Amino acid sequence: MYRRTFLKIAMISSATVGSLLKSNFTFAKGIPSKVFGSIPKDKCYVAPAKGPIQTSLTDLFKVGPGPSSSHTIAPLRISSDFLKTVGNLPKDVIDKSQSIEVRLFGSLSATGKGHRTDRAILAGLLGQKPETCDTKLMDELQDTTKKYTTTIQGKTFEVSHDIIVWDKIEHNYPFSNTMIMRLIGKNGETLFEREYYSTGGGFFQWKGQPAPDRGKPAYPFGTMMEFKRMAQEHKKSLHEIMMENEKAIIKVGDKEVIAHLDSILKTMENSVIQGITEEGLLPGPFELYRKAKRIYERSRKARATDRLMQQMSSYALAGSEGNAAGRLSVTAPTLGSAGTMPALVYMMKHHMKLSQDAMRKGLLAAGLVGFLCKHNASVAGADVGCQGEIGVASSMAAAMISYATGASLDVTEIAATIALEHHLGMSCDPVGGFVLIPCIERNAFGAVKAYNAYLLARNEIPSQRWEDLDRVIVAMYETGLAMPTQFKETGTGGLAVTMVDC
Ligand code: SF4
């Protein structure tokens, strides 16, 4: 129905008719400057030119313990990487060493205690991995008085809260979430040091890191515009390009990619199934009760007009509450936003009864949006505020449900654009630095907005739409850069201040 309408309009349009019919895609265009007067040259939109995306879906969608991908999964992965790296140092260096030191800067220092960054760091040093970590041990690691040990090349090192230094919040490192890990000698000298950055969504990198040994994408793109050109030139669909690129980048076959997609969908679904049965207090310094179960149960008796939104909200709350409780969740794109996509996944499976194949295609569309946001902006609340977490999650979820239900690439892009556009400017102000208020409810809003974006996009005419995903992503990034530090996951502004009594 939609495609017929689109083609009809394309046929009666003037200058663009040829290209639209040839490509079947609409391409981004700016509003002509004569409408408002031109924008100063230094403020003009410039399409990002960062080269092709080489991120894998296994990087974007990671399973790990909550409550925050940048503050739990990445620090756990970082300390695990450090353990492995020092394990390969020359024996004489290890002989001279005595202890390990971890320094946290920026948002990691400001809100790391609330996010339980310390226990994640200790878990990594004790050999734990995010996707398989022992949640009982993780709980025990909260105890600041307990001391553990880890072994490096046969030598024993203390692993306890005493090795962590909560350093400066304001600093000059290139990423807010900076973590320096050191191997210290017997006289307090640094024998080995690595400067790590947690760059959002559980991703990390270190200073001077060589490019990873990965394959090149089969269909290189860095923006949505380039993606559409690839699709047009090679007559490929969104899911075909995403599948081919994934296989080429991480050098695996269809079977492995599908297994990963299925496990992500399953983990998301399980987070909802578990969350709508649990009640009681969430861990944290103030009393915050779970409410997903109550809202879900009451939805059965809700008015027909209220029911769907109530159910969707309860699913998002379920995923998010589980994450806040430290359960295994999926970065989508972060753990702070771990409830948004699962709500839509649950809707697609249990309400819409979509096939597994359609769900996988939807997840690939979500992956595309996540890649573009990560590549051309950021998905870290510490860099761009909550627009980069819940905003991007909502955008990914809107693309997912649209594409899974058969929308074209144009309509899928519009759904993602709408959802992101209407999160622009949203700050990150977790009360006390805990992923509780406002994070949990924000997931419900992210899910509802995603669904609304999907509904609006289905009825949109691509050739009549001005906003496109690339421009909205750049707007998000610029908005984030201009945001004062107190609104970027430092717990020092917004609700984090007004909610606390003097
Ligand atoms: S406010 Fe948003 S960005 Fe900040 S921690 Fe919460 S979910 Fe993440």
Coordinates of C-alpha atoms and ligand atoms in Angstrom, one line a residue:
M1 CA 0.0 0.0 0.0
Y2 CA 2.7 2.4 1.1
R3 CA 5.0 1.6 -1.8
R4 CA 2.2 2.2 -4.3
T5 CA 1.5 5.6 -2.8
F6 CA 5.1 6.5 -2.9
L7 CA 5.6 5.5 -6.5
K8 CA 2.5 7.4 -7.5
I9 CA 3.8 10.5 -5.8
A10 CA 7.2 10.0 -7.3
M11 CA 5.7 9.8 -10.8
I12 CA 3.9 13.1 -10.5
S13 CA 6.9 14.9 -9.0
S14 CA 9.0 16.9 -11.3
A15 CA 12.8 17.1 -11.3
T16 CA 13.5 14.1 -9.0
V17 CA 11.2 11.7 -10.8
G18 CA 13.9 9.9 -12.8
S19 CA 16.3 9.3 -9.9
L20 CA 13.5 8.2 -7.5
L21 CA 12.1 5.6 -9.9
K22 CA 15.6 4.4 -10.8
S23 CA 16.7 4.0 -7.2
N24 CA 13.5 3.5 -5.4
F25 CA 15.1 5.5 -2.5
T26 CA 14.9 9.0 -1.4
F27 CA 18.1 10.8 -0.6
A28 CA 18.7 13.5 1.9
K29 CA 18.4 17.1 1.0
G30 CA 18.7 20.2 3.0
I31 CA 16.0 22.9 3.1
P32 CA 17.0 25.6 0.5
S33 CA 18.7 28.6 2.2
K34 CA 16.4 31.0 0.4
V35 CA 13.6 29.9 2.7
F36 CA 15.2 31.3 5.9
G37 CA 18.4 33.0 4.8
S38 CA 21.6 31.0 4.8
I39 CA 23.2 29.6 7.9
P40 CA 26.7 31.1 8.7
K41 CA 29.3 29.0 6.9
D42 CA 31.0 27.6 10.1
K43 CA 27.6 26.3 11.2
C44 CA 26.6 24.6 7.9
Y45 CA 25.8 21.0 7.9
V46 CA 28.8 18.9 6.8
A47 CA 28.2 15.2 6.1
P48 CA 30.5 13.2 8.3
A49 CA 33.4 11.7 6.5
K50 CA 34.9 9.3 8.9
G51 CA 35.5 6.4 6.5
P52 CA 33.6 3.1 6.6
I53 CA 32.2 1.5 9.7
Q54 CA 34.1 -1.5 10.8
T55 CA 32.2 -2.3 13.9
S56 CA 30.7 -5.7 14.3
L57 CA 27.3 -6.6 15.7
T58 CA 29.1 -8.5 18.4
D59 CA 30.6 -5.2 19.5
L60 CA 27.4 -3.3 19.5
F61 CA 25.1 -6.0 21.1
K62 CA 27.0 -7.3 24.1
V63 CA 25.7 -9.3 27.0
G64 CA 27.0 -8.3 30.4
P65 CA 26.0 -7.4 34.0
G66 CA 24.2 -4.1 34.7
P67 CA 23.7 -1.4 35.4
S68 CA 25.8 0.6 32.9
S69 CA 27.7 -0.5 29.9
S70 CA 30.2 2.3 30.0
H71 CA 30.6 1.9 33.8
T72 CA 30.4 -1.9 34.2
I73 CA 30.8 -3.9 31.0
A74 CA 33.7 -1.7 29.7
P75 CA 35.6 -1.5 33.0
L76 CA 35.2 -5.2 33.4
R77 CA 36.5 -5.8 29.8
I78 CA 39.3 -3.2 30.5
S79 CA 40.6 -4.9 33.6
S80 CA 40.3 -8.2 32.0
D81 CA 42.4 -6.9 29.0
F82 CA 45.0 -5.4 31.5
L83 CA 45.2 -8.8 33.3
K84 CA 45.9 -10.5 30.0
T85 CA 48.4 -7.9 28.8
V86 CA 50.5 -7.9 32.0
G87 CA 50.4 -11.7 31.9
N88 CA 52.5 -11.4 28.7
L89 CA 55.0 -8.9 30.1
P90 CA 58.7 -10.1 30.5
K91 CA 59.2 -12.2 33.6
D92 CA 61.7 -9.7 35.1
V93 CA 59.0 -6.9 35.1
I94 CA 56.6 -9.1 37.0
D95 CA 59.4 -10.0 39.4
K96 CA 59.9 -6.3 40.2
S97 CA 56.2 -5.6 40.6
Q98 CA 54.2 -5.5 43.8
S99 CA 50.7 -4.2 43.2
I100 CA 48.1 -3.1 40.7
E101 CA 46.6 0.4 40.7
V102 CA 43.5 1.6 38.9
R103 CA 42.7 5.4 38.5
L104 CA 39.3 6.5 37.4
F105 CA 38.6 9.9 35.8
G106 CA 35.7 11.9 34.6
S107 CA 32.3 10.3 34.8
L108 CA 33.8 7.0 35.9
S109 CA 35.1 8.8 39.0
A110 CA 32.0 10.9 39.5
T111 CA 29.4 8.2 39.2
G112 CA 31.4 4.9 39.3
K113 CA 30.4 4.1 42.8
G114 CA 26.7 4.4 42.0
H115 CA 27.2 2.4 38.8
R116 CA 29.2 -0.3 40.7
T117 CA 32.3 0.3 38.5
D118 CA 34.5 -0.9 41.3
R119 CA 33.0 -4.4 41.5
A120 CA 33.2 -4.7 37.7
I121 CA 37.0 -3.8 37.7
L122 CA 37.7 -6.3 40.5
A123 CA 35.7 -9.0 38.6
G124 CA 37.8 -8.4 35.5
L125 CA 41.0 -8.7 37.5
L126 CA 39.7 -11.9 39.0
G127 CA 39.3 -13.4 35.5
Q128 CA 35.5 -12.9 35.0
K129 CA 34.1 -12.2 31.6
P130 CA 31.0 -10.0 31.1
E131 CA 28.8 -12.5 29.3
T132 CA 29.4 -15.4 31.8
C133 CA 30.2 -13.6 35.0
D134 CA 29.3 -15.1 38.3
T135 CA 26.5 -12.8 39.6
K136 CA 26.9 -14.1 43.2
L137 CA 30.6 -13.1 43.1
M138 CA 29.6 -9.8 41.6
D139 CA 27.3 -9.1 44.6
E140 CA 30.1 -10.2 47.1
L141 CA 32.5 -7.8 45.4
Q142 CA 30.4 -4.9 46.7
D143 CA 31.9 -5.5 50.1
T144 CA 34.6 -2.8 50.4
T145 CA 36.4 -4.7 53.2
K146 CA 37.0 -8.0 51.5
K147 CA 40.3 -8.7 49.9
Y148 CA 40.9 -11.1 47.0
T149 CA 43.9 -12.2 45.0
T150 CA 44.8 -12.7 41.4
T151 CA 47.8 -14.5 39.9
I152 CA 50.0 -13.2 37.2
Q153 CA 52.8 -15.5 35.9
G154 CA 52.7 -17.3 39.2
K155 CA 52.9 -14.2 41.4
T156 CA 50.0 -13.2 43.6
F157 CA 48.5 -9.6 43.6
E158 CA 45.9 -8.1 45.9
V159 CA 42.5 -7.3 44.3
S160 CA 40.4 -5.1 46.6
H161 CA 38.7 -1.7 46.7
D162 CA 42.0 -0.3 48.0
I163 CA 43.7 -0.5 44.6
I164 CA 41.1 1.9 43.1
V165 CA 41.7 5.6 43.1
W166 CA 38.7 7.9 42.3
D167 CA 40.6 10.6 40.5
K168 CA 39.7 14.0 38.9
I169 CA 36.2 14.5 37.3
E170 CA 37.5 17.4 35.1
H171 CA 40.5 16.3 33.0
N172 CA 42.1 16.7 29.6
Y173 CA 42.0 13.1 28.4
P174 CA 40.3 12.7 25.1
F175 CA 37.3 10.7 26.5
S176 CA 35.4 11.5 29.7
N177 CA 35.4 7.9 30.9
T178 CA 39.2 7.4 31.3
M179 CA 40.7 4.6 33.3
I180 CA 44.5 4.3 33.8
M181 CA 45.7 0.9 35.0
R182 CA 49.2 0.5 36.3
L183 CA 51.6 -2.2 37.5
I184 CA 53.5 -0.8 40.4
G185 CA 56.9 -1.7 41.5
K186 CA 58.3 -2.3 45.0
N187 CA 59.4 1.4 45.4
G188 CA 56.1 2.8 44.1
E189 CA 57.4 3.2 40.5
T190 CA 55.2 2.5 37.5
L191 CA 56.5 -0.5 35.6
F192 CA 53.7 -0.7 33.1
E193 CA 50.8 1.6 32.4
R194 CA 47.9 1.6 29.9
E195 CA 45.5 4.5 29.4
Y196 CA 42.0 3.1 28.6
Y197 CA 38.9 4.9 27.5
S198 CA 35.4 3.6 27.9
T199 CA 33.7 5.0 24.9
G200 CA 30.1 4.0 25.5
G201 CA 28.0 0.9 25.0
G202 CA 30.7 -1.3 26.6
F203 CA 33.2 -0.4 23.9
F204 CA 36.7 0.5 25.0
Q205 CA 40.0 1.4 23.5
W206 CA 43.5 2.4 24.7
K207 CA 45.9 5.0 23.9
G208 CA 48.1 4.0 20.9
Q209 CA 46.0 1.0 20.2
P210 CA 46.7 -0.4 16.7
A211 CA 43.7 -0.9 14.4
P212 CA 42.1 -4.3 15.1
D213 CA 42.9 -7.2 12.8
R214 CA 39.5 -7.4 11.0
G215 CA 38.3 -7.9 7.6
K216 CA 37.0 -5.1 5.4
P217 CA 33.2 -4.7 5.1
A218 CA 31.8 -6.1 1.9
Y219 CA 29.7 -3.0 1.3
P220 CA 31.6 -0.1 3.0
F221 CA 29.5 2.8 4.3
G222 CA 29.9 5.5 7.0
T223 CA 26.5 7.3 6.7
M224 CA 22.9 6.4 5.9
M225 CA 23.3 8.2 2.6
E226 CA 26.3 6.0 1.7
F227 CA 24.4 2.9 2.9
K228 CA 21.5 3.7 0.5
R229 CA 23.9 4.2 -2.4
M230 CA 25.4 0.8 -1.7
A231 CA 21.9 -0.7 -1.6
Q232 CA 21.0 1.0 -4.8
E233 CA 24.2 0.2 -6.7
H234 CA 24.3 -3.5 -5.7
K235 CA 20.5 -4.0 -5.6
K236 CA 20.8 -5.3 -2.0
S237 CA 18.4 -5.0 0.9
L238 CA 19.3 -3.7 4.3
H239 CA 19.6 -7.1 5.9
E240 CA 21.6 -8.5 3.1
I241 CA 24.2 -5.7 3.4
M242 CA 24.3 -6.0 7.2
M243 CA 24.8 -9.8 7.0
E244 CA 27.5 -9.7 4.3
N245 CA 29.4 -6.9 6.2
E246 CA 29.2 -8.8 9.5
K247 CA 30.6 -12.0 7.9
A248 CA 33.4 -10.1 6.2
I249 CA 34.4 -8.0 9.2
I250 CA 34.6 -10.8 11.8
K251 CA 35.3 -13.5 9.2
V252 CA 32.5 -15.9 10.1
G253 CA 29.7 -17.6 8.2
D254 CA 25.9 -17.2 8.2
K255 CA 25.5 -19.7 11.0
E256 CA 27.6 -17.8 13.5
V257 CA 25.9 -14.4 12.7
I258 CA 22.5 -15.9 13.0
A259 CA 23.4 -17.6 16.3
H260 CA 24.6 -14.3 17.7
L261 CA 21.4 -12.5 16.6
D262 CA 19.2 -15.3 18.1
S263 CA 21.1 -15.2 21.4
I264 CA 20.7 -11.4 21.6
L265 CA 16.9 -11.7 20.9
K266 CA 16.6 -14.4 23.5
T267 CA 18.5 -12.5 26.2
M268 CA 16.3 -9.5 25.5
E269 CA 13.1 -11.5 25.7
N270 CA 14.2 -13.3 28.8
S271 CA 14.9 -10.0 30.5
V272 CA 11.3 -9.0 30.0
I273 CA 9.9 -12.5 31.0
Q274 CA 11.9 -12.4 34.3
G275 CA 11.3 -8.7 35.0
I276 CA 7.5 -8.9 34.8
T277 CA 7.5 -11.6 37.5
E278 CA 9.8 -9.8 40.0
E279 CA 9.0 -7.3 42.7
G280 CA 10.5 -5.7 45.7
L281 CA 13.3 -3.2 46.3
L282 CA 16.1 -2.6 43.8
P283 CA 19.6 -2.4 45.1
G284 CA 20.8 1.1 45.8
P285 CA 21.2 3.8 48.5
F286 CA 17.5 4.8 48.5
E287 CA 14.3 2.8 48.4
L288 CA 13.2 2.3 44.9
Y289 CA 10.6 -0.4 44.3
R290 CA 10.2 -2.4 41.1
K291 CA 6.9 -1.7 39.3
A292 CA 7.1 -3.6 36.0
K293 CA 5.1 -6.6 37.5
R294 CA 2.4 -4.4 38.9
I295 CA 1.9 -2.4 35.7
Y296 CA 1.9 -5.6 33.6
E297 CA -0.7 -7.3 35.8
R298 CA -2.9 -4.2 35.9
S299 CA -2.8 -3.9 32.2
R300 CA -5.0 -6.9 31.9
K301 CA -7.9 -5.0 33.4
A302 CA -6.9 -1.7 31.8
R303 CA -9.2 0.1 29.3
A304 CA -8.5 -1.1 25.7
T305 CA -7.1 2.4 24.9
D306 CA -4.6 2.2 27.8
R307 CA -3.6 -1.4 27.5
L308 CA -1.0 -1.5 24.8
M309 CA 1.0 1.4 26.2
Q310 CA 0.8 0.0 29.6
Q311 CA 2.0 -3.4 28.5
M312 CA 4.9 -1.9 26.4
S313 CA 5.9 0.3 29.4
S314 CA 5.9 -2.7 31.7
Y315 CA 8.1 -4.7 29.3
A316 CA 10.7 -1.8 29.1
L317 CA 10.6 -1.4 32.9
A318 CA 11.1 -5.1 33.3
G319 CA 14.3 -5.1 31.2
S320 CA 15.6 -1.9 32.8
E321 CA 14.8 -3.0 36.4
G322 CA 16.7 -6.3 35.8
N323 CA 19.6 -4.3 34.5
A324 CA 19.6 -2.0 37.6
A325 CA 19.6 -5.2 39.7
G326 CA 22.9 -6.3 38.0
R327 CA 21.3 -9.0 35.9
L328 CA 22.7 -10.0 32.5
S329 CA 21.4 -7.5 29.9
V330 CA 22.2 -6.5 26.3
T331 CA 23.9 -3.3 25.4
A332 CA 21.4 -1.7 23.0
P333 CA 23.2 0.5 22.6
T334 CA 24.1 0.7 26.3
L335 CA 22.9 -0.9 29.5
G336 CA 21.3 2.3 30.8
S337 CA 19.0 1.8 27.8
A338 CA 18.8 -2.0 28.2
G339 CA 15.0 -2.0 28.5
T340 CA 13.9 -0.1 25.4
M341 CA 14.7 -2.6 22.6
P342 CA 13.6 -5.7 24.7
A343 CA 10.1 -4.1 25.1
L344 CA 9.7 -3.9 21.3
V345 CA 11.3 -7.4 20.9
Y346 CA 8.7 -8.8 23.3
M347 CA 5.9 -6.9 21.4
M348 CA 7.1 -8.2 18.1
K349 CA 7.2 -11.8 19.3
H350 CA 4.3 -12.1 21.6
H351 CA 1.8 -9.5 20.3
M352 CA 2.6 -9.3 16.6
K353 CA 3.7 -13.0 16.3
L354 CA 6.5 -12.1 13.9
S355 CA 8.7 -15.0 12.7
Q356 CA 12.2 -15.4 13.9
D357 CA 13.5 -14.5 10.5
A358 CA 11.6 -11.2 10.6
M359 CA 12.9 -10.5 14.1
R360 CA 16.5 -11.1 13.0
K361 CA 16.0 -8.7 10.1
G362 CA 14.6 -6.1 12.5
L363 CA 17.7 -6.6 14.7
L364 CA 19.9 -6.0 11.8
A365 CA 18.1 -2.7 11.0
A366 CA 18.6 -1.7 14.7
G367 CA 22.3 -2.6 14.3
L368 CA 22.6 -0.3 11.3
V369 CA 21.2 2.6 13.3
G370 CA 23.4 1.8 16.3
F371 CA 26.5 1.7 14.0
L372 CA 25.7 5.1 12.4
C373 CA 25.1 6.8 15.8
K374 CA 28.2 5.3 17.3
H375 CA 30.4 6.1 14.2
N376 CA 29.2 9.7 13.6
A377 CA 28.3 10.8 17.2
S378 CA 28.4 8.8 20.4
V379 CA 26.3 6.4 22.4
A380 CA 27.8 7.5 25.7
G381 CA 25.7 9.6 28.2
A382 CA 29.1 10.9 29.3
D383 CA 29.7 12.4 25.8
V384 CA 26.3 13.5 24.6
G385 CA 23.8 13.0 27.4
C386 CA 20.9 10.7 27.4
Q387 CA 20.0 11.4 23.8
G388 CA 22.9 9.1 23.0
E389 CA 21.6 6.3 25.1
I390 CA 17.8 6.3 25.4
G391 CA 17.5 8.4 22.2
V392 CA 19.6 6.0 20.2
A393 CA 17.9 3.0 21.8
S394 CA 14.5 4.4 20.7
S395 CA 15.8 5.1 17.2
M396 CA 17.2 1.5 16.9
A397 CA 14.0 0.1 18.3
A398 CA 11.9 2.1 15.8
A399 CA 14.0 0.9 12.9
M400 CA 13.8 -2.7 14.2
I401 CA 10.0 -2.9 14.4
S402 CA 9.6 -1.0 11.1
Y403 CA 11.9 -3.2 9.1
A404 CA 10.7 -6.4 10.8
T405 CA 7.2 -5.6 9.8
G406 CA 8.2 -5.2 6.2
A407 CA 8.9 -1.5 5.9
S408 CA 11.2 -0.3 3.1
L409 CA 14.7 1.1 3.8
D410 CA 13.3 4.6 3.4
V411 CA 10.5 4.1 5.9
T412 CA 12.9 2.3 8.3
E413 CA 15.2 5.3 8.1
I414 CA 12.3 7.7 8.7
A415 CA 11.2 5.7 11.8
A416 CA 14.7 5.9 13.2
T417 CA 15.0 9.6 12.4
I418 CA 11.7 10.5 14.1
A419 CA 12.6 8.6 17.3
L420 CA 16.1 10.2 17.5
E421 CA 14.9 13.7 16.5
H422 CA 12.5 13.8 19.4
H423 CA 15.1 12.9 22.0
L424 CA 17.5 15.7 21.0
G425 CA 18.8 17.7 24.0
M426 CA 17.9 15.1 26.6
S427 CA 20.5 15.3 29.4
C428 CA 22.0 12.6 31.5
D429 CA 21.4 13.3 35.2
P430 CA 21.2 10.0 37.1
V431 CA 20.3 10.7 40.7
G432 CA 23.3 9.8 42.9
G433 CA 25.0 8.4 39.8
F434 CA 22.8 5.3 40.0
V435 CA 21.0 3.9 36.9
L436 CA 17.7 4.2 38.7
I437 CA 16.1 7.7 38.5
P438 CA 15.4 8.8 35.7
C439 CA 17.0 5.9 33.8
I440 CA 14.4 3.1 34.4
E441 CA 11.3 5.1 33.4
R442 CA 13.2 6.7 30.5
N443 CA 13.4 3.2 29.0
A444 CA 9.6 3.1 29.0
F445 CA 9.4 6.4 27.2
G446 CA 12.1 5.3 24.8
A447 CA 10.0 2.3 23.9
V448 CA 6.7 4.2 23.6
K449 CA 8.4 6.8 21.4
A450 CA 9.9 4.1 19.2
Y451 CA 6.5 2.6 18.7
N452 CA 5.0 6.0 17.8
A453 CA 7.9 6.7 15.4
Y454 CA 7.1 3.4 13.7
L455 CA 3.4 4.3 13.4
L456 CA 4.2 7.8 12.1
A457 CA 6.8 6.5 9.6
R458 CA 4.5 3.9 8.2
N459 CA 2.2 6.8 7.1
E460 CA 4.9 9.1 5.9
I461 CA 5.7 9.9 2.3
P462 CA 9.5 9.7 2.0
S463 CA 9.8 12.3 -0.8
Q464 CA 7.9 14.8 1.4
R465 CA 10.1 14.4 4.4
W466 CA 12.9 16.9 5.1
E467 CA 14.7 15.4 8.1
D468 CA 17.0 12.5 7.4
L469 CA 19.0 10.2 9.8
D470 CA 22.5 11.6 9.0
R471 CA 21.5 15.2 9.8
V472 CA 19.7 14.3 13.0
I473 CA 22.8 12.2 14.2
V474 CA 25.0 15.2 13.5
A475 CA 22.5 17.5 15.4
M476 CA 22.6 15.1 18.3
Y477 CA 26.4 15.1 18.4
E478 CA 26.6 18.9 18.2
T479 CA 24.0 19.2 20.9
G480 CA 25.9 16.8 23.1
L481 CA 29.2 18.6 22.6
A482 CA 27.6 21.9 23.6
M483 CA 26.0 20.4 26.8
P484 CA 27.6 21.5 30.1
T485 CA 29.5 18.7 31.9
Q486 CA 27.0 18.5 34.7
F487 CA 24.4 17.1 32.3
K488 CA 26.6 14.3 31.0
E489 CA 26.6 11.5 33.4
T490 CA 28.4 13.3 36.2
G491 CA 25.4 13.2 38.6
T492 CA 26.0 16.9 39.3
G493 CA 23.1 18.6 37.4
G494 CA 19.4 18.3 36.6
L495 CA 17.5 15.7 38.6
A496 CA 20.7 14.6 40.2
V497 CA 20.7 17.9 42.1
T498 CA 17.0 18.9 42.4
M499 CA 16.0 15.4 43.7
V500 CA 18.4 15.6 46.6
D501 CA 17.6 17.5 49.8
C502 CA 20.2 19.7 51.3
Ligands
SF4_1 S1 20.1 9.3 32.4 FE1 20.1 8.2 30.4 S2 22.3 8.4 29.7 FE2 22.2 8.9 31.9 S3 22.7 7.0 33.0 FE3 20.5 7.2 32.9 S4 19.9 6.1 31.0 FE4 22.1 6.4 30.8

